[in-house]
Amino acid sequence: MGRGIKHWVRPGIRQLSAYAVPNATGLIKLDAMENPYHWPEPLVEQWLATLRDVHLNRYPDPGSRQLIDTLRKVMDVPDSAAVLLGNGSDELIQIIAMTLAGPSRLIVAPEPGFVMYKMIATFVGMEYLGVPLEKDFSLDLSAMLKVIKQHQPAVIFLAYPNNPTGNLFDEQEICRIIEVSPGLVVLDEAYHAFAEASFMERLPEFDNLLVMRTVSKLGLAGLRLGLLAGAPAWIREFDKVRLPYNINTLTQVSADFALQHHEVLEAQTARIRADREKLMNDLHSIPGITVYPSQANFILFRVSAGEGNRVFQGLLEQGILIKNLSNSGGALRDCLRMTVGAPRENQVFLDALLNLTAKT
Ligand SMILES: *Cc1c(COP(=O)(O)O)cnc(C)c1O
């Protein structure tokens, strides 16, 4: 008899649950920070015409050169920085972790935060330490500095704005963390399109800073494309760990096309930002709901004590899928997160929420 799963699969992996993605068929989908808009018809036609010349019998350009040129312009990457592409920024987190992994190597991130930092640490056998945020979800700087001093983390991930809380951390505090860190600090700017802040232009100031972006939240989630910018010496090391051809030809061509028409995505995200402000105001006026400030395309809110699961289920029964965070406990008890959708979707959500909270 061969030795089985219990023998061969590392305990850390056996204890994990796979990243859960609920089925959204037929639902108003406000759970995953997607841009709700597609492109105008003439643009779709133009895109399809571009695809006609694609040769799928050949491997993709391993260096994604054309796409990187376009991304550098659209995302204002400083000339002195190098760029690495990933199959979504999730893959970039994985590449960074694989490059740094080793016995007692540590990943640090504030919590509540993006769950993939911890999951990927487990995948590659790294230690992970979550540092609690303050009650208002700002950084606990002294706790962060203490952890850095005591544990010398290989890498710190800071989502800017943070997911699932939606806020931007203080710029000065982030600089302090970068300055005292012996390892890398990755600014995860997944929600850059909705925030008025970025560390991209500050890259040349720090040799241990990396800035990560994705096109997912911008409106191209289906393509799976993320970007990491930083000092060329660091990027060269990460590039060794990247699998060849990780960015497929359809993604390279389609992302390049879409970014050449960046003004279309720009108009959509401006619309989403304006609708976010309207939603904020409307949510504020619902009794019993606490709304947290957001610089992203989602809003975190807290319902009355003990009501989180009931409100989430109630919305689901009315065909609206948002994200239920109330079972993650602690700071997120009774918290729900909704993605800003199209105006009609937002209104259906608001009406349903108003109804559900009036019943308590
Ligand atoms: C959504 C998200 C990502 C992942 O983006 P992909 O490029 O789609 O893999 C990374 N970081 C944060 C904070 C996110 O919210």
mmCIF file of C-alpha atoms and ligand atoms in Angstrom, residues 33 87-91 93 114 117 159 161 163 188 190-191 212 214 216-217 224-226, ligand 1:
data_model
loop_
_atom_site.group_PDB
_atom_site.id
_atom_site.type_symbol
_atom_site.label_atom_id
_atom_site.label_comp_id
_atom_site.label_asym_id
_atom_site.label_seq_id
_atom_site.Cartn_x
_atom_site.Cartn_y
_atom_site.Cartn_z
ATOM 1 C CA MET A 33 -14.752 44.334 -7.814
ATOM 2 C CA ASN A 87 -0.963 36.080 -15.039
ATOM 3 C CA GLY A 88 -2.905 38.411 -12.758
ATOM 4 C CA SER A 89 -1.155 40.105 -9.877
ATOM 5 C CA ASP A 90 -1.858 36.940 -7.891
ATOM 6 C CA GLU A 91 0.853 35.266 -9.953
ATOM 7 C CA ILE A 93 2.672 37.655 -5.467
ATOM 8 C CA PHE A 114 -6.089 40.643 0.948
ATOM 9 C CA TYR A 117 -0.785 37.048 0.755
ATOM 10 C CA ALA A 159 -2.592 47.073 -0.437
ATOM 11 C CA PRO A 161 -6.056 51.214 -1.158
ATOM 12 C CA ASN A 163 -8.964 45.386 0.373
ATOM 13 C CA ASP A 188 -0.311 46.518 -4.153
ATOM 14 C CA ALA A 190 -4.910 46.894 -7.533
ATOM 15 C CA TYR A 191 -7.436 49.739 -7.096
ATOM 16 C CA MET A 212 2.168 46.166 -8.255
ATOM 17 C CA THR A 214 -3.441 44.836 -12.234
ATOM 18 C CA SER A 216 -8.500 43.389 -13.397
ATOM 19 C CA LYS A 217 -10.269 46.113 -11.445
ATOM 20 C CA ARG A 224 -5.553 37.957 -16.175
ATOM 21 C CA LEU A 225 -2.760 40.512 -16.315
ATOM 22 C CA GLY A 226 -0.750 42.107 -13.526
HETATM 23 C C1 LIG B 1 -8.118 41.830 -6.693
HETATM 24 C C2 LIG B 1 -6.846 42.027 -6.006
HETATM 25 C C3 LIG B 1 -5.653 41.475 -6.499
HETATM 26 C C4 LIG B 1 -5.635 40.427 -7.573
HETATM 27 O O1 LIG B 1 -5.731 40.901 -8.824
HETATM 28 P P1 LIG B 1 -5.530 39.964 -10.080
HETATM 29 O O2 LIG B 1 -4.634 40.762 -10.941
HETATM 30 O O3 LIG B 1 -6.897 39.810 -10.638
HETATM 31 O O4 LIG B 1 -4.906 38.664 -9.682
HETATM 32 C C5 LIG B 1 -4.465 41.793 -5.872
HETATM 33 N N1 LIG B 1 -4.448 42.563 -4.776
HETATM 34 C C6 LIG B 1 -5.564 43.079 -4.254
HETATM 35 C C7 LIG B 1 -5.476 43.915 -3.033
HETATM 36 C C8 LIG B 1 -6.798 42.806 -4.836
HETATM 37 O O5 LIG B 1 -7.912 43.269 -4.267
#
